[in-house]
Structure formats: C-alpha cells, structure tokens
C-alpha cells in the first residue's frame, strides 16, 4: 500500500509512523486511519512509534467528513474506526504514541489505543466531541474510563474540556512528559524490541485485554447522535468558527 497521509521509517526493530497531513493539525480522515493500520500491521513485526508531523499528534477526526453524514453512515464510521483502534491495541508488538501539540477527539482515541504514551510538556488533550453535538466514537468512552475511572472520564467527556500534559500525567493517561518526547519514545521502542517476543506478546495481551462487547454501545450511540439536529448545528458552528446554539431538548 502506498501512503498519502503518513510517513514510515524503519530503524532496525523499530518502525516510526508519522501522521503527516497537509492540514497542520493532522485531522484523521478514514483514509489516514487505514494507512496507519496498514503501516502498523505490516511493519515486519517491529515495535512501532506513532507520532505526528506539523503542529500536532492529531486534532481528531476530520470534521469536514461529518457534513451530511446520517446515523447509518456514522455507525459505519464508528465501526471501521473501532476495527482500526482494536487492530492497534491487538497488534502483538508494542505501539508507543509520541504526542505533541494537540491530542483531541479521535487523535486522543488513537493515542489511547496505543500501549504507552509519551508527551511533550506543551501538549493539550481533550475529548471535545460533546461541543459538536456528538460523542467519542472510536473507543474513547471505554478506553478513557478504563484508564482513569468513571468519574474522571465522565467529567472529561461531558465537559469536553482541555487539559495539559501535567494533568494527563497525574491522571496516568500519559507515562512520561518530556521535551524529548519523540527521542525517548524511539529509545523505549528500541529497548522493547530487544525483549523476548513471545513473553512480550503475552504480556501485552494480558494487560491490554478488554472484551469486544464493551465497544458495541458506543458505536450505536455514535450513530444515534448523528440523527439529532444538535450534531448538524455543532459541526456547522465549528466550520463557521462560531459558538453552537443547541436545542433545549
Ligand atoms: N477536522 C478538520 N479540520 C480541523 C480539525 C478537525 N478535527 N481541527 C482543526 N482543523 C482545521 C481548522 O478547521 C483550521 O482549518 P483552516 O485553517 O482551513 O480554517 C485548521 O485546522 C487550524 O485550526 P484552528 O481551529 O484555526 O487552530 P487553533 O490553533 O485556533 O485551534 C484547536 C486548535 C485544536 C483547539 C481547534 O482546531 C479545535 O478545536 N479543533 C477541533 C477539535 C475537535 O473537535 N476534535 C474532535 C473531532 S471529533
């Protein structure tokens, strides 16, 4: 597969996958996610470091692609997104996210599908979907809850608020915060590449295990919100750079 939205570099037992869209905050189109999945699964069993070029890891799903989507199309989008995130979480070798700039929405969910997160100190994190009249639909409600507990996850998702790398570290969302986020991620990937494969594969499987059915309701909910007028208003308001006016019902 040739890639349009990512760069791939192999360095011994490590593959570095860099999201590199023409738009500076690396919005995630489905084509971009498919390329990431392909680059991870066909890495020759390397340990993977996933990072972003430009100004961000990723500011989330490409909101331009939401215009005109109905509930059925949104369900399909969530289903394919889940398959891709689950493929990364289930990839038998470690995947380390090296994060800078923004990890918002689907970009945050992509980072949550990785095994370890290393962040630049100035990164901002958020699941801001609520402000678009939708909700996280690529595993975020479940993976964040699993990491931080239901009260913190509910607060983060229901407000859509932004938080910095220091708070992400306190909440155990990221493992490390460092200016040298990418070098440290690659160094850690190289260290893990030397570990015995079978043990490491089984450790990943045991530690990352989540039953498949925890994600089913999220996909359905994602489809449901796309049939509500608040979604059209939220997306349109973002694209017109104005505050949304949601219905009182
Ligand atoms: N999808 C598509 N385009 C996006 C995007 C996304 N998720 N996030 C940002 N962009 C685009 C903006 O539309 C803008 O494009 P333009 O230059 O053609 O107008 C460009 O990236 C820069 O974004 P801008 O909002 O002007 O930058 P900023 O520095 O003022 O703000 C953010 C950065 C991340 C705070 C802001 O872009 C944002 O809130 N993005 C949406 C995040 C989101 O809701 N993600 C969840 C999607 S489900």
PDB file of C-alpha atoms and ligand atoms in Angstrom:
ATOM      1  CA  UNK A   1       0.000   0.000   0.000  1.00  0.00           C
ATOM      2  CA  UNK A   2       1.391   3.436  -0.831  1.00  0.00           C
ATOM      3  CA  UNK A   3       0.731   6.147   1.734  1.00  0.00           C
ATOM      4  CA  UNK A   4      -0.557   9.690   1.182  1.00  0.00           C
ATOM      5  CA  UNK A   5      -1.167  10.796   4.758  1.00  0.00           C
ATOM      6  CA  UNK A   6       1.666   9.210   6.756  1.00  0.00           C
ATOM      7  CA  UNK A   7       5.428   8.694   6.543  1.00  0.00           C
ATOM      8  CA  UNK A   8       7.080   5.456   7.554  1.00  0.00           C
ATOM      9  CA  UNK A   9      10.696   4.959   8.602  1.00  0.00           C
ATOM     10  CA  UNK A  10      12.256   1.692   9.752  1.00  0.00           C
ATOM     11  CA  UNK A  11      15.205   1.731  12.148  1.00  0.00           C
ATOM     12  CA  UNK A  12      16.249  -1.844  12.966  1.00  0.00           C
ATOM     13  CA  UNK A  13      13.499  -3.440  15.017  1.00  0.00           C
ATOM     14  CA  UNK A  14      11.531  -0.194  15.271  1.00  0.00           C
ATOM     15  CA  UNK A  15       9.095   1.415  12.835  1.00  0.00           C
ATOM     16  CA  UNK A  16       8.289   5.122  13.171  1.00  0.00           C
ATOM     17  CA  UNK A  17       4.903   6.031  11.706  1.00  0.00           C
ATOM     18  CA  UNK A  18       4.361   9.785  11.367  1.00  0.00           C
ATOM     19  CA  UNK A  19       0.935  11.232  10.637  1.00  0.00           C
ATOM     20  CA  UNK A  20       1.576  13.929   8.073  1.00  0.00           C
ATOM     21  CA  UNK A  21      -1.489  15.518   6.552  1.00  0.00           C
ATOM     22  CA  UNK A  22      -1.493  18.705   4.511  1.00  0.00           C
ATOM     23  CA  UNK A  23      -3.692  20.319   7.196  1.00  0.00           C
ATOM     24  CA  UNK A  24      -1.341  21.380  10.059  1.00  0.00           C
ATOM     25  CA  UNK A  25      -3.267  19.753  12.942  1.00  0.00           C
ATOM     26  CA  UNK A  26      -3.339  16.331  11.246  1.00  0.00           C
ATOM     27  CA  UNK A  27      -7.100  15.677  11.169  1.00  0.00           C
ATOM     28  CA  UNK A  28      -7.790  11.957  10.816  1.00  0.00           C
ATOM     29  CA  UNK A  29      -9.657  11.021   7.671  1.00  0.00           C
ATOM     30  CA  UNK A  30     -10.652   7.366   7.381  1.00  0.00           C
ATOM     31  CA  UNK A  31      -8.019   7.027   4.642  1.00  0.00           C
ATOM     32  CA  UNK A  32      -5.378   8.225   7.139  1.00  0.00           C
ATOM     33  CA  UNK A  33      -6.519   5.704   9.743  1.00  0.00           C
ATOM     34  CA  UNK A  34      -6.445   2.893   7.168  1.00  0.00           C
ATOM     35  CA  UNK A  35      -2.881   3.824   6.270  1.00  0.00           C
ATOM     36  CA  UNK A  36      -1.851   3.845   9.960  1.00  0.00           C
ATOM     37  CA  UNK A  37      -3.399   0.405  10.446  1.00  0.00           C
ATOM     38  CA  UNK A  38      -1.629  -0.940   7.360  1.00  0.00           C
ATOM     39  CA  UNK A  39       1.720   0.545   8.443  1.00  0.00           C
ATOM     40  CA  UNK A  40       1.410  -0.995  11.922  1.00  0.00           C
ATOM     41  CA  UNK A  41       0.173  -4.439  10.874  1.00  0.00           C
ATOM     42  CA  UNK A  42       2.666  -4.721   8.002  1.00  0.00           C
ATOM     43  CA  UNK A  43       5.675  -3.404   9.885  1.00  0.00           C
ATOM     44  CA  UNK A  44       7.524  -6.711   9.769  1.00  0.00           C
ATOM     45  CA  UNK A  45       6.636  -7.290  13.426  1.00  0.00           C
ATOM     46  CA  UNK A  46       8.529  -4.202  14.536  1.00  0.00           C
ATOM     47  CA  UNK A  47       7.826  -2.232  17.678  1.00  0.00           C
ATOM     48  CA  UNK A  48       6.027   0.903  16.484  1.00  0.00           C
ATOM     49  CA  UNK A  49       6.324   4.541  17.495  1.00  0.00           C
ATOM     50  CA  UNK A  50       3.326   6.553  16.289  1.00  0.00           C
ATOM     51  CA  UNK A  51       3.725  10.313  16.127  1.00  0.00           C
ATOM     52  CA  UNK A  52       2.564  13.424  14.284  1.00  0.00           C
ATOM     53  CA  UNK A  53       4.385  15.843  11.990  1.00  0.00           C
ATOM     54  CA  UNK A  54       3.382  19.501  11.771  1.00  0.00           C
ATOM     55  CA  UNK A  55       1.796  21.140  14.802  1.00  0.00           C
ATOM     56  CA  UNK A  56       0.059  18.191  16.454  1.00  0.00           C
ATOM     57  CA  UNK A  57      -0.257  14.489  17.028  1.00  0.00           C
ATOM     58  CA  UNK A  58      -3.819  14.981  15.767  1.00  0.00           C
ATOM     59  CA  UNK A  59      -6.742  17.344  16.457  1.00  0.00           C
ATOM     60  CA  UNK A  60      -9.153  14.488  15.837  1.00  0.00           C
ATOM     61  CA  UNK A  61     -11.474  13.015  13.259  1.00  0.00           C
ATOM     62  CA  UNK A  62     -11.717  15.149  10.138  1.00  0.00           C
ATOM     63  CA  UNK A  63     -14.780  17.263  10.940  1.00  0.00           C
ATOM     64  CA  UNK A  64     -15.213  18.160   7.258  1.00  0.00           C
ATOM     65  CA  UNK A  65     -16.092  14.499   6.708  1.00  0.00           C
ATOM     66  CA  UNK A  66     -19.042  14.759   9.160  1.00  0.00           C
ATOM     67  CA  UNK A  67     -21.056  17.100   6.942  1.00  0.00           C
ATOM     68  CA  UNK A  68     -24.106  15.282   5.564  1.00  0.00           C
ATOM     69  CA  UNK A  69     -23.475  12.028   7.491  1.00  0.00           C
ATOM     70  CA  UNK A  70     -26.639  10.331   8.769  1.00  0.00           C
ATOM     71  CA  UNK A  71     -26.892   7.873  11.645  1.00  0.00           C
ATOM     72  CA  UNK A  72     -26.261   4.792   9.497  1.00  0.00           C
ATOM     73  CA  UNK A  73     -23.158   6.309   7.895  1.00  0.00           C
ATOM     74  CA  UNK A  74     -21.919   7.454  11.325  1.00  0.00           C
ATOM     75  CA  UNK A  75     -22.407   3.926  12.699  1.00  0.00           C
ATOM     76  CA  UNK A  76     -20.325   2.598   9.789  1.00  0.00           C
ATOM     77  CA  UNK A  77     -17.651   5.232  10.505  1.00  0.00           C
ATOM     78  CA  UNK A  78     -17.571   4.245  14.184  1.00  0.00           C
ATOM     79  CA  UNK A  79     -17.446   0.541  13.289  1.00  0.00           C
ATOM     80  CA  UNK A  80     -14.462   0.926  10.976  1.00  0.00           C
ATOM     81  CA  UNK A  81     -12.752   3.300  13.435  1.00  0.00           C
ATOM     82  CA  UNK A  82     -13.187   0.729  16.205  1.00  0.00           C
ATOM     83  CA  UNK A  83     -11.766  -2.025  13.992  1.00  0.00           C
ATOM     84  CA  UNK A  84      -8.678   0.096  13.353  1.00  0.00           C
ATOM     85  CA  UNK A  85      -8.183   1.104  17.012  1.00  0.00           C
ATOM     86  CA  UNK A  86      -8.700  -2.513  18.089  1.00  0.00           C
ATOM     87  CA  UNK A  87      -6.170  -3.672  15.473  1.00  0.00           C
ATOM     88  CA  UNK A  88      -3.563  -1.341  17.015  1.00  0.00           C
ATOM     89  CA  UNK A  89      -4.452  -2.356  20.589  1.00  0.00           C
ATOM     90  CA  UNK A  90      -4.353  -6.015  19.490  1.00  0.00           C
ATOM     91  CA  UNK A  91      -1.144  -5.796  17.430  1.00  0.00           C
ATOM     92  CA  UNK A  92       1.171  -8.327  19.110  1.00  0.00           C
ATOM     93  CA  UNK A  93       4.130  -5.919  19.428  1.00  0.00           C
ATOM     94  CA  UNK A  94       4.181  -2.675  21.483  1.00  0.00           C
ATOM     95  CA  UNK A  95       2.931   0.588  19.976  1.00  0.00           C
ATOM     96  CA  UNK A  96       4.143   3.795  21.634  1.00  0.00           C
ATOM     97  CA  UNK A  97       2.460   7.142  20.990  1.00  0.00           C
ATOM     98  CA  UNK A  98       4.821  10.142  20.931  1.00  0.00           C
ATOM     99  CA  UNK A  99       2.493  13.116  21.322  1.00  0.00           C
ATOM    100  CA  UNK A 100       2.877  16.882  20.863  1.00  0.00           C
ATOM    101  CA  UNK A 101       0.644  19.852  20.143  1.00  0.00           C
ATOM    102  CA  UNK A 102      -2.874  18.502  20.356  1.00  0.00           C
ATOM    103  CA  UNK A 103      -4.348  15.071  21.028  1.00  0.00           C
ATOM    104  CA  UNK A 104      -8.025  15.884  20.606  1.00  0.00           C
ATOM    105  CA  UNK A 105     -11.027  13.721  19.828  1.00  0.00           C
ATOM    106  CA  UNK A 106     -10.133  10.847  17.513  1.00  0.00           C
ATOM    107  CA  UNK A 107      -6.452  11.799  17.884  1.00  0.00           C
ATOM    108  CA  UNK A 108      -6.737  11.220  21.633  1.00  0.00           C
ATOM    109  CA  UNK A 109      -8.617   7.973  20.987  1.00  0.00           C
ATOM    110  CA  UNK A 110      -5.860   6.849  18.625  1.00  0.00           C
ATOM    111  CA  UNK A 111      -3.277   7.572  21.343  1.00  0.00           C
ATOM    112  CA  UNK A 112      -5.429   5.619  23.824  1.00  0.00           C
ATOM    113  CA  UNK A 113      -5.325   2.600  21.520  1.00  0.00           C
ATOM    114  CA  UNK A 114      -1.514   2.583  21.870  1.00  0.00           C
ATOM    115  CA  UNK A 115       0.228   0.787  24.757  1.00  0.00           C
ATOM    116  CA  UNK A 116       2.352   3.649  26.106  1.00  0.00           C
ATOM    117  CA  UNK A 117       2.034   7.447  25.718  1.00  0.00           C
ATOM    118  CA  UNK A 118       4.957   9.882  25.937  1.00  0.00           C
ATOM    119  CA  UNK A 119       4.058  13.565  25.698  1.00  0.00           C
ATOM    120  CA  UNK A 120       5.739  16.893  25.063  1.00  0.00           C
ATOM    121  CA  UNK A 121       5.089  19.236  28.043  1.00  0.00           C
ATOM    122  CA  UNK A 122       3.004  21.658  25.947  1.00  0.00           C
ATOM    123  CA  UNK A 123       0.546  19.084  24.598  1.00  0.00           C
ATOM    124  CA  UNK A 124      -3.155  19.719  25.154  1.00  0.00           C
ATOM    125  CA  UNK A 125      -5.574  16.823  25.457  1.00  0.00           C
ATOM    126  CA  UNK A 126      -9.378  16.771  25.091  1.00  0.00           C
ATOM    127  CA  UNK A 127     -12.345  14.733  24.003  1.00  0.00           C
ATOM    128  CA  UNK A 128     -14.312  17.788  22.749  1.00  0.00           C
ATOM    129  CA  UNK A 129     -16.947  15.884  20.754  1.00  0.00           C
ATOM    130  CA  UNK A 130     -19.750  16.992  23.107  1.00  0.00           C
ATOM    131  CA  UNK A 131     -19.239  20.540  21.822  1.00  0.00           C
ATOM    132  CA  UNK A 132     -20.011  19.318  18.300  1.00  0.00           C
ATOM    133  CA  UNK A 133     -23.244  17.662  19.460  1.00  0.00           C
ATOM    134  CA  UNK A 134     -21.710  14.194  19.172  1.00  0.00           C
ATOM    135  CA  UNK A 135     -19.582  11.889  21.386  1.00  0.00           C
ATOM    136  CA  UNK A 136     -16.307   9.940  21.173  1.00  0.00           C
ATOM    137  CA  UNK A 137     -16.945   7.079  18.751  1.00  0.00           C
ATOM    138  CA  UNK A 138     -13.600   5.320  18.340  1.00  0.00           C
ATOM    139  CA  UNK A 139     -13.364   3.666  21.747  1.00  0.00           C
ATOM    140  CA  UNK A 140     -12.684   6.792  23.835  1.00  0.00           C
ATOM    141  CA  UNK A 141     -15.571   6.415  26.280  1.00  0.00           C
ATOM    142  CA  UNK A 142     -14.396   2.923  27.201  1.00  0.00           C
ATOM    143  CA  UNK A 143     -10.611   3.264  26.996  1.00  0.00           C
ATOM    144  CA  UNK A 144     -10.550   6.520  28.982  1.00  0.00           C
ATOM    145  CA  UNK A 145     -12.880   5.093  31.624  1.00  0.00           C
ATOM    146  CA  UNK A 146     -10.663   2.025  31.876  1.00  0.00           C
ATOM    147  CA  UNK A 147      -7.590   4.224  32.462  1.00  0.00           C
ATOM    148  CA  UNK A 148      -8.894   6.946  34.786  1.00  0.00           C
ATOM    149  CA  UNK A 149     -12.122   5.594  36.307  1.00  0.00           C
ATOM    150  CA  UNK A 150     -15.700   6.555  35.559  1.00  0.00           C
ATOM    151  CA  UNK A 151     -15.955   9.845  37.464  1.00  0.00           C
ATOM    152  CA  UNK A 152     -12.897  11.422  35.844  1.00  0.00           C
ATOM    153  CA  UNK A 153     -13.788  10.036  32.407  1.00  0.00           C
ATOM    154  CA  UNK A 154     -17.326  11.365  32.731  1.00  0.00           C
ATOM    155  CA  UNK A 155     -16.100  14.816  33.712  1.00  0.00           C
ATOM    156  CA  UNK A 156     -13.601  14.970  30.826  1.00  0.00           C
ATOM    157  CA  UNK A 157     -16.069  13.713  28.195  1.00  0.00           C
ATOM    158  CA  UNK A 158     -19.150  15.615  29.403  1.00  0.00           C
ATOM    159  CA  UNK A 159     -17.371  18.985  29.563  1.00  0.00           C
ATOM    160  CA  UNK A 160     -15.098  18.415  26.559  1.00  0.00           C
ATOM    161  CA  UNK A 161     -12.522  20.480  28.451  1.00  0.00           C
ATOM    162  CA  UNK A 162      -8.857  20.711  27.519  1.00  0.00           C
ATOM    163  CA  UNK A 163      -6.143  19.628  29.923  1.00  0.00           C
ATOM    164  CA  UNK A 164      -2.392  19.799  29.767  1.00  0.00           C
ATOM    165  CA  UNK A 165       0.351  17.169  29.812  1.00  0.00           C
ATOM    166  CA  UNK A 166       0.999  17.623  33.523  1.00  0.00           C
ATOM    167  CA  UNK A 167      -2.616  16.768  34.355  1.00  0.00           C
ATOM    168  CA  UNK A 168      -2.546  13.914  31.824  1.00  0.00           C
ATOM    169  CA  UNK A 169       0.444  12.524  33.727  1.00  0.00           C
ATOM    170  CA  UNK A 170      -1.313  12.933  37.103  1.00  0.00           C
ATOM    171  CA  UNK A 171      -4.316  11.066  35.685  1.00  0.00           C
ATOM    172  CA  UNK A 172      -1.978   8.333  34.350  1.00  0.00           C
ATOM    173  CA  UNK A 173      -3.118   8.971  30.793  1.00  0.00           C
ATOM    174  CA  UNK A 174       0.495   9.545  29.762  1.00  0.00           C
ATOM    175  CA  UNK A 175       3.509   7.631  31.048  1.00  0.00           C
ATOM    176  CA  UNK A 176       6.092  10.403  30.656  1.00  0.00           C
ATOM    177  CA  UNK A 177       6.233  14.109  29.899  1.00  0.00           C
ATOM    178  CA  UNK A 178       9.459  15.323  28.300  1.00  0.00           C
ATOM    179  CA  UNK A 179      10.734  17.874  25.770  1.00  0.00           C
ATOM    180  CA  UNK A 180      12.455  14.925  24.036  1.00  0.00           C
ATOM    181  CA  UNK A 181       9.178  13.058  23.668  1.00  0.00           C
ATOM    182  CA  UNK A 182       9.995  11.546  20.270  1.00  0.00           C
ATOM    183  CA  UNK A 183      13.606  10.531  21.017  1.00  0.00           C
ATOM    184  CA  UNK A 184      12.505   8.958  24.294  1.00  0.00           C
ATOM    185  CA  UNK A 185       9.675   7.098  22.586  1.00  0.00           C
ATOM    186  CA  UNK A 186      12.038   5.708  19.952  1.00  0.00           C
ATOM    187  CA  UNK A 187      14.632   4.797  22.618  1.00  0.00           C
ATOM    188  CA  UNK A 188      11.951   2.946  24.591  1.00  0.00           C
ATOM    189  CA  UNK A 189      10.763   1.217  21.408  1.00  0.00           C
ATOM    190  CA  UNK A 190      14.352   0.075  20.754  1.00  0.00           C
ATOM    191  CA  UNK A 191      14.604  -1.260  24.304  1.00  0.00           C
ATOM    192  CA  UNK A 192      11.324  -3.170  23.917  1.00  0.00           C
ATOM    193  CA  UNK A 193      12.420  -4.500  20.502  1.00  0.00           C
ATOM    194  CA  UNK A 194      15.156  -6.469  22.296  1.00  0.00           C
ATOM    195  CA  UNK A 195      12.793  -8.212  24.737  1.00  0.00           C
ATOM    196  CA  UNK A 196      11.793 -11.832  24.165  1.00  0.00           C
ATOM    197  CA  UNK A 197       8.907 -11.673  21.692  1.00  0.00           C
ATOM    198  CA  UNK A 198       6.644 -14.402  22.981  1.00  0.00           C
ATOM    199  CA  UNK A 199       6.708 -13.114  26.577  1.00  0.00           C
ATOM    200  CA  UNK A 200       6.163  -9.543  25.468  1.00  0.00           C
ATOM    201  CA  UNK A 201       3.284 -10.535  23.177  1.00  0.00           C
ATOM    202  CA  UNK A 202       1.527 -12.365  26.004  1.00  0.00           C
ATOM    203  CA  UNK A 203       2.164  -9.529  28.472  1.00  0.00           C
ATOM    204  CA  UNK A 204       0.548  -7.079  26.028  1.00  0.00           C
ATOM    205  CA  UNK A 205      -2.403  -9.375  25.533  1.00  0.00           C
ATOM    206  CA  UNK A 206      -2.946  -9.836  29.271  1.00  0.00           C
ATOM    207  CA  UNK A 207      -2.509  -6.197  30.263  1.00  0.00           C
ATOM    208  CA  UNK A 208      -4.478  -4.685  27.356  1.00  0.00           C
ATOM    209  CA  UNK A 209      -7.332  -7.194  27.308  1.00  0.00           C
ATOM    210  CA  UNK A 210     -10.819  -5.724  27.000  1.00  0.00           C
ATOM    211  CA  UNK A 211     -13.860  -7.758  25.973  1.00  0.00           C
ATOM    212  CA  UNK A 212     -15.011  -6.789  22.439  1.00  0.00           C
ATOM    213  CA  UNK A 213     -18.560  -6.103  23.545  1.00  0.00           C
ATOM    214  CA  UNK A 214     -17.626  -3.061  25.688  1.00  0.00           C
ATOM    215  CA  UNK A 215     -17.463  -1.036  22.473  1.00  0.00           C
ATOM    216  CA  UNK A 216     -20.790  -2.072  20.915  1.00  0.00           C
ATOM    217  CA  UNK A 217     -22.946   0.505  22.699  1.00  0.00           C
ATOM    218  CA  UNK A 218     -20.529   3.307  21.867  1.00  0.00           C
ATOM    219  CA  UNK A 219     -20.875   2.573  18.130  1.00  0.00           C
ATOM    220  CA  UNK A 220     -24.668   2.623  18.408  1.00  0.00           C
ATOM    221  CA  UNK A 221     -24.639   5.863  20.418  1.00  0.00           C
ATOM    222  CA  UNK A 222     -22.360   7.470  17.830  1.00  0.00           C
ATOM    223  CA  UNK A 223     -24.899   6.563  15.124  1.00  0.00           C
ATOM    224  CA  UNK A 224     -27.785   7.906  17.230  1.00  0.00           C
ATOM    225  CA  UNK A 225     -26.324  11.380  17.793  1.00  0.00           C
ATOM    226  CA  UNK A 226     -25.813  11.866  14.070  1.00  0.00           C
ATOM    227  CA  UNK A 227     -29.590  11.714  13.606  1.00  0.00           C
ATOM    228  CA  UNK A 228     -30.099  14.623  16.059  1.00  0.00           C
ATOM    229  CA  UNK A 229     -30.230  18.266  14.859  1.00  0.00           C
ATOM    230  CA  UNK A 230     -27.636  19.272  17.505  1.00  0.00           C
ATOM    231  CA  UNK A 231     -24.990  17.400  15.511  1.00  0.00           C
ATOM    232  CA  UNK A 232     -25.648  19.450  12.366  1.00  0.00           C
ATOM    233  CA  UNK A 233     -25.548  22.642  14.423  1.00  0.00           C
ATOM    234  CA  UNK A 234     -22.347  21.654  16.313  1.00  0.00           C
ATOM    235  CA  UNK A 235     -20.431  20.695  13.166  1.00  0.00           C
ATOM    236  CA  UNK A 236     -21.664  23.710  11.196  1.00  0.00           C
ATOM    237  CA  UNK A 237     -20.744  26.054  14.071  1.00  0.00           C
ATOM    238  CA  UNK A 238     -17.193  24.617  14.189  1.00  0.00           C
ATOM    239  CA  UNK A 239     -16.739  25.033  10.449  1.00  0.00           C
ATOM    240  CA  UNK A 240     -18.132  28.597  10.586  1.00  0.00           C
ATOM    241  CA  UNK A 241     -15.895  29.330  13.642  1.00  0.00           C
ATOM    242  CA  UNK A 242     -18.848  30.395  15.841  1.00  0.00           C
ATOM    243  CA  UNK A 243     -20.495  29.208  19.079  1.00  0.00           C
ATOM    244  CA  UNK A 244     -23.119  26.462  18.529  1.00  0.00           C
ATOM    245  CA  UNK A 245     -26.759  27.063  19.558  1.00  0.00           C
ATOM    246  CA  UNK A 246     -28.013  23.669  20.726  1.00  0.00           C
ATOM    247  CA  UNK A 247     -31.728  22.835  21.060  1.00  0.00           C
ATOM    248  CA  UNK A 248     -33.253  22.836  24.532  1.00  0.00           C
ATOM    249  CA  UNK A 249     -34.356  19.210  24.210  1.00  0.00           C
TER     250      UNK A 249
HETATM  251  N1  LIG B   1     -11.017  18.309  11.484  1.00  0.00           N
HETATM  252  C1  LIG B   1     -10.837  19.084  10.397  1.00  0.00           C
HETATM  253  N2  LIG B   1     -10.163  20.235  10.417  1.00  0.00           N
HETATM  254  C2  LIG B   1      -9.658  20.621  11.598  1.00  0.00           C
HETATM  255  C3  LIG B   1      -9.809  19.876  12.776  1.00  0.00           C
HETATM  256  C4  LIG B   1     -10.526  18.649  12.681  1.00  0.00           C
HETATM  257  N3  LIG B   1     -10.698  17.865  13.738  1.00  0.00           N
HETATM  258  N4  LIG B   1      -9.201  20.526  13.791  1.00  0.00           N
HETATM  259  C5  LIG B   1      -8.680  21.640  13.257  1.00  0.00           C
HETATM  260  N5  LIG B   1      -8.958  21.706  11.948  1.00  0.00           N
HETATM  261  C6  LIG B   1      -8.564  22.734  10.993  1.00  0.00           C
HETATM  262  C7  LIG B   1      -9.343  24.036  11.234  1.00  0.00           C
HETATM  263  O1  LIG B   1     -10.603  23.994  10.592  1.00  0.00           O
HETATM  264  C8  LIG B   1      -8.410  25.044  10.615  1.00  0.00           C
HETATM  265  O2  LIG B   1      -8.560  24.994   9.223  1.00  0.00           O
HETATM  266  P1  LIG B   1      -8.463  26.363   8.357  1.00  0.00           P
HETATM  267  O3  LIG B   1      -7.068  26.865   8.601  1.00  0.00           O
HETATM  268  O4  LIG B   1      -8.685  25.879   6.968  1.00  0.00           O
HETATM  269  O5  LIG B   1      -9.520  27.274   8.900  1.00  0.00           O
HETATM  270  C9  LIG B   1      -7.017  24.477  10.929  1.00  0.00           C
HETATM  271  O6  LIG B   1      -7.200  23.085  11.214  1.00  0.00           O
HETATM  272  C10 LIG B   1      -6.394  25.105  12.160  1.00  0.00           C
HETATM  273  O7  LIG B   1      -7.351  25.041  13.219  1.00  0.00           O
HETATM  274  P2  LIG B   1      -7.748  26.304  14.107  1.00  0.00           P
HETATM  275  O8  LIG B   1      -9.007  25.962  14.835  1.00  0.00           O
HETATM  276  O9  LIG B   1      -7.765  27.544  13.278  1.00  0.00           O
HETATM  277  O10 LIG B   1      -6.472  26.337  15.073  1.00  0.00           O
HETATM  278  P3  LIG B   1      -6.405  26.848  16.568  1.00  0.00           P
HETATM  279  O11 LIG B   1      -4.958  26.799  16.919  1.00  0.00           O
HETATM  280  O12 LIG B   1      -7.167  28.128  16.727  1.00  0.00           O
HETATM  281  O13 LIG B   1      -7.210  25.746  17.430  1.00  0.00           O
HETATM  282  C11 LIG B   1      -7.813  23.516  18.097  1.00  0.00           C
HETATM  283  C12 LIG B   1      -6.719  24.429  17.512  1.00  0.00           C
HETATM  284  C13 LIG B   1      -7.295  22.081  18.104  1.00  0.00           C
HETATM  285  C14 LIG B   1      -8.124  23.970  19.509  1.00  0.00           C
HETATM  286  C15 LIG B   1      -9.077  23.631  17.211  1.00  0.00           C
HETATM  287  O14 LIG B   1      -8.691  23.464  15.858  1.00  0.00           O
HETATM  288  C16 LIG B   1     -10.139  22.622  17.504  1.00  0.00           C
HETATM  289  O15 LIG B   1     -10.839  22.742  18.488  1.00  0.00           O
HETATM  290  N6  LIG B   1     -10.294  21.612  16.607  1.00  0.00           N
HETATM  291  C17 LIG B   1     -11.377  20.667  16.661  1.00  0.00           C
HETATM  292  C18 LIG B   1     -11.074  19.597  17.622  1.00  0.00           C
HETATM  293  C19 LIG B   1     -12.231  18.661  17.720  1.00  0.00           C
HETATM  294  O16 LIG B   1     -13.385  18.998  17.958  1.00  0.00           O
HETATM  295  N7  LIG B   1     -11.889  17.400  17.533  1.00  0.00           N
HETATM  296  C20 LIG B   1     -12.818  16.328  17.648  1.00  0.00           C
HETATM  297  C21 LIG B   1     -13.326  15.947  16.340  1.00  0.00           C
HETATM  298  S1  LIG B   1     -14.441  14.600  16.529  1.00  0.00           S
END
